[in-house]
Structures are given as C-alpha cells and as structure tokens.
Tab-separated table of C-alpha atoms in Angstrom:
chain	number	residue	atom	x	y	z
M	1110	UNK	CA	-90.805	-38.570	18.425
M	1111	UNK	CA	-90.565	-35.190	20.794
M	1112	UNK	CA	-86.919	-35.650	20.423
M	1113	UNK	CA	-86.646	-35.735	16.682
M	1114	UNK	CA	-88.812	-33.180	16.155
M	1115	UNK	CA	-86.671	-30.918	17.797
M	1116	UNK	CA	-83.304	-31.559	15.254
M	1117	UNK	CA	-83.616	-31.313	11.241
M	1118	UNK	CA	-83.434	-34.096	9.008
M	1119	UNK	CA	-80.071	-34.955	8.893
M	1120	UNK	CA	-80.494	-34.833	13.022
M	1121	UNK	CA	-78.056	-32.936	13.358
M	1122	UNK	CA	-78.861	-29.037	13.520
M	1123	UNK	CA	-81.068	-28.010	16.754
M	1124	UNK	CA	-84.219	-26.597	15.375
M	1125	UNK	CA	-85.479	-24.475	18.813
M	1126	UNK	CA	-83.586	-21.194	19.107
M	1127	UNK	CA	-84.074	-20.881	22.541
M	1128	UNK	CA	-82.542	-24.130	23.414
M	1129	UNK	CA	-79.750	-23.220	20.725
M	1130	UNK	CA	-79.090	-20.407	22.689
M	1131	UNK	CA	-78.791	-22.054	26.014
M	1132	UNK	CA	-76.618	-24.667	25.153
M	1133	UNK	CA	-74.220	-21.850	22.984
M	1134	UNK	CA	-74.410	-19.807	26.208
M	1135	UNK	CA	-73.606	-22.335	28.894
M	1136	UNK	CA	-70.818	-24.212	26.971
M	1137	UNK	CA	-69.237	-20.377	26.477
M	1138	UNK	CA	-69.683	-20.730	22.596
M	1139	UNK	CA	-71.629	-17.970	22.026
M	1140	UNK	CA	-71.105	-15.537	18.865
M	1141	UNK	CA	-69.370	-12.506	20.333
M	1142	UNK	CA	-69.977	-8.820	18.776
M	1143	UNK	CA	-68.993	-5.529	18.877
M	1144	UNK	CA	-64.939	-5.213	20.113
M	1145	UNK	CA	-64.455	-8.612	21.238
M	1146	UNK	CA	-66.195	-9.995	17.905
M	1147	UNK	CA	-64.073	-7.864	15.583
M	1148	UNK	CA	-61.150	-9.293	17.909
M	1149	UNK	CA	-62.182	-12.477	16.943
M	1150	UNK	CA	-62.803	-11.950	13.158
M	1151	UNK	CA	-59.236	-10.544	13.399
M	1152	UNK	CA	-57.611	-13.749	14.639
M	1153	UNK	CA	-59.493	-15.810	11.883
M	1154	UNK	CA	-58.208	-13.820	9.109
M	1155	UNK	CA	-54.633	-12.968	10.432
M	1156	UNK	CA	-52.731	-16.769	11.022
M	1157	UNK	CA	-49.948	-14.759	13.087
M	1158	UNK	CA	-52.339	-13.501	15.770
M	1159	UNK	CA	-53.461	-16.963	16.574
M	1160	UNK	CA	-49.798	-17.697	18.447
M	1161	UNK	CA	-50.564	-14.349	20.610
M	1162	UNK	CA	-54.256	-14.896	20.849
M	1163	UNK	CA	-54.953	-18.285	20.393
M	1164	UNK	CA	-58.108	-17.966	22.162
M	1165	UNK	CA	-60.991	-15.115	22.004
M	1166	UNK	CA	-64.472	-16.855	22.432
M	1167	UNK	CA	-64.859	-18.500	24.811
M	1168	UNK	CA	-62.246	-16.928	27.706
M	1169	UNK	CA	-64.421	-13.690	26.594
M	1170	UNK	CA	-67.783	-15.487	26.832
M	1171	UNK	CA	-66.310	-16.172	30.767
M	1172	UNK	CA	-65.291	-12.898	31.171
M	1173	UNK	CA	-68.756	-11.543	30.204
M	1174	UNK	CA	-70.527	-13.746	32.123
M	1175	UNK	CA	-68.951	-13.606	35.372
M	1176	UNK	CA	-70.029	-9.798	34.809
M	1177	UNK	CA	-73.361	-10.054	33.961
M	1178	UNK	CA	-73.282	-11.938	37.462
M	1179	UNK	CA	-72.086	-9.000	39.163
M	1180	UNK	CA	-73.265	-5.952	40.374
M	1181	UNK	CA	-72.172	-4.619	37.028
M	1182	UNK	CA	-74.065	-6.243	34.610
M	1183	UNK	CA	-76.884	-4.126	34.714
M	1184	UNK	CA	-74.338	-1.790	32.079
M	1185	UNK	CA	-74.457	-2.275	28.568
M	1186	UNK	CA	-76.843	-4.806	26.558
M	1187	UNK	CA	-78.739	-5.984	29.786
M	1188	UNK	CA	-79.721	-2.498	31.020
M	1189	UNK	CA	-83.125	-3.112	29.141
M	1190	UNK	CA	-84.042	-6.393	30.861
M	1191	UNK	CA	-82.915	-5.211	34.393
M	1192	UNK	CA	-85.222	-1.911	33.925
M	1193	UNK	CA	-88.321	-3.950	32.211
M	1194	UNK	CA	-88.006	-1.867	29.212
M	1195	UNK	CA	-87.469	-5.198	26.934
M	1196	UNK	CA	-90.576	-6.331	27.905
M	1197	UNK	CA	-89.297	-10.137	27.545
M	1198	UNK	CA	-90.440	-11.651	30.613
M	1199	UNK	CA	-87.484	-14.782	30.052
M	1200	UNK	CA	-84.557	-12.320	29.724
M	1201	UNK	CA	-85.934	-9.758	32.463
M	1202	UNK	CA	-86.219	-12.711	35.187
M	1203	UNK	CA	-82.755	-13.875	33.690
M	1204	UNK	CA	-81.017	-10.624	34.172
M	1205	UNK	CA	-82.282	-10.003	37.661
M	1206	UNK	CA	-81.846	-13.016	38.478
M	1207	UNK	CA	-78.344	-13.840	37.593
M	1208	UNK	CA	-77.346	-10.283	39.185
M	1209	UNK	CA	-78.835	-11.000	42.427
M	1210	UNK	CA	-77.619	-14.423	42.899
M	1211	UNK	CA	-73.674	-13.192	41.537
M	1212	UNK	CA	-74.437	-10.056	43.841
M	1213	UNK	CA	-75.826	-12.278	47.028
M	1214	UNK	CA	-73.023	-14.859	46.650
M	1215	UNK	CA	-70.347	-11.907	46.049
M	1216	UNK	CA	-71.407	-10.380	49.159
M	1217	UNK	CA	-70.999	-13.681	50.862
M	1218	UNK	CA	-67.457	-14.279	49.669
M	1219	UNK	CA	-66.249	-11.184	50.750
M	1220	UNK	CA	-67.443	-11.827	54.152
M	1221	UNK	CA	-66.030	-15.392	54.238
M	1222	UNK	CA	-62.516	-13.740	52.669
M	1223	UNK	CA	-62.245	-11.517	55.772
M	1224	UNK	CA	-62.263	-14.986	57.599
M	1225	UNK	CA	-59.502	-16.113	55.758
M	1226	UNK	CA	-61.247	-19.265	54.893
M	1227	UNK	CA	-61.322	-18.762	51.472
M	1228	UNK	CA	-57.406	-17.418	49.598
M	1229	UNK	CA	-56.788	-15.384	46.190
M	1230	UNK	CA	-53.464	-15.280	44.908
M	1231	UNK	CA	-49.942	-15.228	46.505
M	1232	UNK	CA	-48.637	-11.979	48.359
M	1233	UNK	CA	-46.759	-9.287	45.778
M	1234	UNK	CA	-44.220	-8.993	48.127
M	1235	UNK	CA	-41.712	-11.761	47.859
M	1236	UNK	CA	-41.128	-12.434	51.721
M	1237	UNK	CA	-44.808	-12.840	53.061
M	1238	UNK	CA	-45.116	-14.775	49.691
M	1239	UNK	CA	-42.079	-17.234	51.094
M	1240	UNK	CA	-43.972	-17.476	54.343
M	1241	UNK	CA	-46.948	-18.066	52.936
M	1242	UNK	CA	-46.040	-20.932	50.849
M	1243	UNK	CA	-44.037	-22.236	53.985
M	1244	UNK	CA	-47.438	-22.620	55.827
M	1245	UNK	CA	-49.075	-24.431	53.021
M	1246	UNK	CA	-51.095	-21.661	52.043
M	1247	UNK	CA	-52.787	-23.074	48.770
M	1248	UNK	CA	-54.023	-19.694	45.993
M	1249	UNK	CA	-57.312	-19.195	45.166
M	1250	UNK	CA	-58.576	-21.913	47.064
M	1251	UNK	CA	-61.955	-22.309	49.904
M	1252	UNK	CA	-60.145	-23.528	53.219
M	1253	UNK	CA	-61.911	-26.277	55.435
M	1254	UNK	CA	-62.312	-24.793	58.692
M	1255	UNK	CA	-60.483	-26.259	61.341
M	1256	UNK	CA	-58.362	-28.371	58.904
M	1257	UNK	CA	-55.274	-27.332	56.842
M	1258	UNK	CA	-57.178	-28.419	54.005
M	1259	UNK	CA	-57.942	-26.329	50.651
M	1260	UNK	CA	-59.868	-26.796	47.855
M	1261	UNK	CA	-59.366	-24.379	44.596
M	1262	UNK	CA	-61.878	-23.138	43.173
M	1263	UNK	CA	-60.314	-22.178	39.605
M	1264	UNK	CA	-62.564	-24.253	37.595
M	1265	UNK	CA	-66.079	-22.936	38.766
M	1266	UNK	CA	-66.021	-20.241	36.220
M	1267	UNK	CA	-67.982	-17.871	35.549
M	1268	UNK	CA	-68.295	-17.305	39.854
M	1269	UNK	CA	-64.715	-18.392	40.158
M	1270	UNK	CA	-63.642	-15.382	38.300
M	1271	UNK	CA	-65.217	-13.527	40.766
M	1272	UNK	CA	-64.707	-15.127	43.728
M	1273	UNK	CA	-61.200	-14.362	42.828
M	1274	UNK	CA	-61.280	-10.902	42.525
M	1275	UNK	CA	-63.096	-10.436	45.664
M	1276	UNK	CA	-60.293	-12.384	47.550
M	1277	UNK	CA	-57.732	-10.602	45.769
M	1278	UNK	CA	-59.484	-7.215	46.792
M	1279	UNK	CA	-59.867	-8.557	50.578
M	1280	UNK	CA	-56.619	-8.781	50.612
M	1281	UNK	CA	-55.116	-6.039	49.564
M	1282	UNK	CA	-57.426	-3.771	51.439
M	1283	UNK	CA	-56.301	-6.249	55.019
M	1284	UNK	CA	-52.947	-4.856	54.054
C-alpha cells in the first residue's frame, strides 16, 4: 500500500519529488540548465549536431558531479548550501558533505599517486610511453601492491573522473 501510494494511477509516474530527484541525479539524468542546457536544446532541434554531439546529459551530469565533489564545488549554484545561506538543512549537509568526502578522498589519491600504486594515462612522450607499455603498465588503473596486478578504475564515475586528473597531475609534476 506504502508503495503505491508513492506512483500515480497508471503506476507509472513517481509522485515524491525528492525521491524523483534522487533517482534523476544518481542515474546522471538530470535536466541540465544554463550553457550546457541550451547545448542540449541545441542538439534536439539541430539532427546534424547529434553525429558531433551525440551525447550532452548525462557525460555533463558526470562532469558536474565529479565537481561538486571537489574542492570546487563550493562555486556556482552550491555556494548557498556550503555557506548556510539556503537554509535547507538536506542540501546544506549534502553540499558539505559531498565536498569533504571528494576533498578527503582527493587528498588521499594524490598521496597514493606519489606511490605509484595507482596510474593516469600513458606518458606524452612516445619513448617512456614504449617503455611503459613494455612493463605492463596498465592507464588509469589502482595497482595491487606487491603484485603486477591493476585494476582500472574508469567506470567509478563521478570519483573516477577525478581520481584521474589527480594521477594525471602527479605525474606531470614527478616529471
């Protein structure tokens, strides 16, 4: 009976917003606005920018989250929460603590990086890239310590985004 009452008649359409939200939010779905909206709207109405940008929603919805779960995602719409000033008690403990986690876990990567235990992408240049791949270096990947065994970490978007770019950025500032 709980469950029904949460769907229309048809059973179909999800009748709590919040838990609309959510589910929009953690599948990536949500309705973009501003730039990346228009972007969108663009792509809907123009066929011909579908074969450049076949995708907008929900590669932008990762995008945008692994940045709210950054250091930089106090910026822009969730400067409110972070600061209290919404006064929504849901989206203020959100905010803070999606930033804190991203920023605690960030941190964490970048000292596990400098280990070398956990890889970004190849070398630019094309001869440490040849010895690389020669040692069975594997991109992007956590490596088990002790073991010549990686796992990649690609797929754990929205953090795998970032755990990226902080292995990228190891890198480049070891060289």
């Amino acid at each position: 009976k709980r469950f029904a009452a949460g769907f229309d008649e048809t059973g179909v359409i999800a009748m709590d917003k919040e838990a609309s939200r959510f589910a929009k939010e953690v599948t990536f779905t949500k309705e973009l606005d501003g730039v990346l909206g228009h972007i969108q709207q663009m792509t809907n109405q123009v066929p011909i920018l579908k074969q450049i940008l076949p995708f907008v929603k929900t590669p932008s919805n990762l995008a945008l989250q692994a940045l709210e779960r950054s250091p930089l995602g106090v910026f822009g719409k969730n400067l409110d929460n972070f600061t209290g000033k919404s006064r929504d008690a849901v989206r203020i403990a959100e905010t803070r603590g999606r930033m804190a986690m991203g920023t605690a876990i960030l941190g964490g990567i970048s000292l596990y990086t400098m280990t070398g235990n956990i890889t970004g992408g190849y070398h630019p240049d094309k001869n440490v890239r040849q010895i690389q791949q020669s040692q069975g270096f594997v991109e992007y990947a956590f490596k088990i310590p002790g073991t010549d065994t990686y796992i990649q970490y690609g797929r754990l978007d929205p953090i795998g985004m970032l755990i990226g770019v902080v292995a990228d950025f190891s890198q480049i500032y070891s060289d």
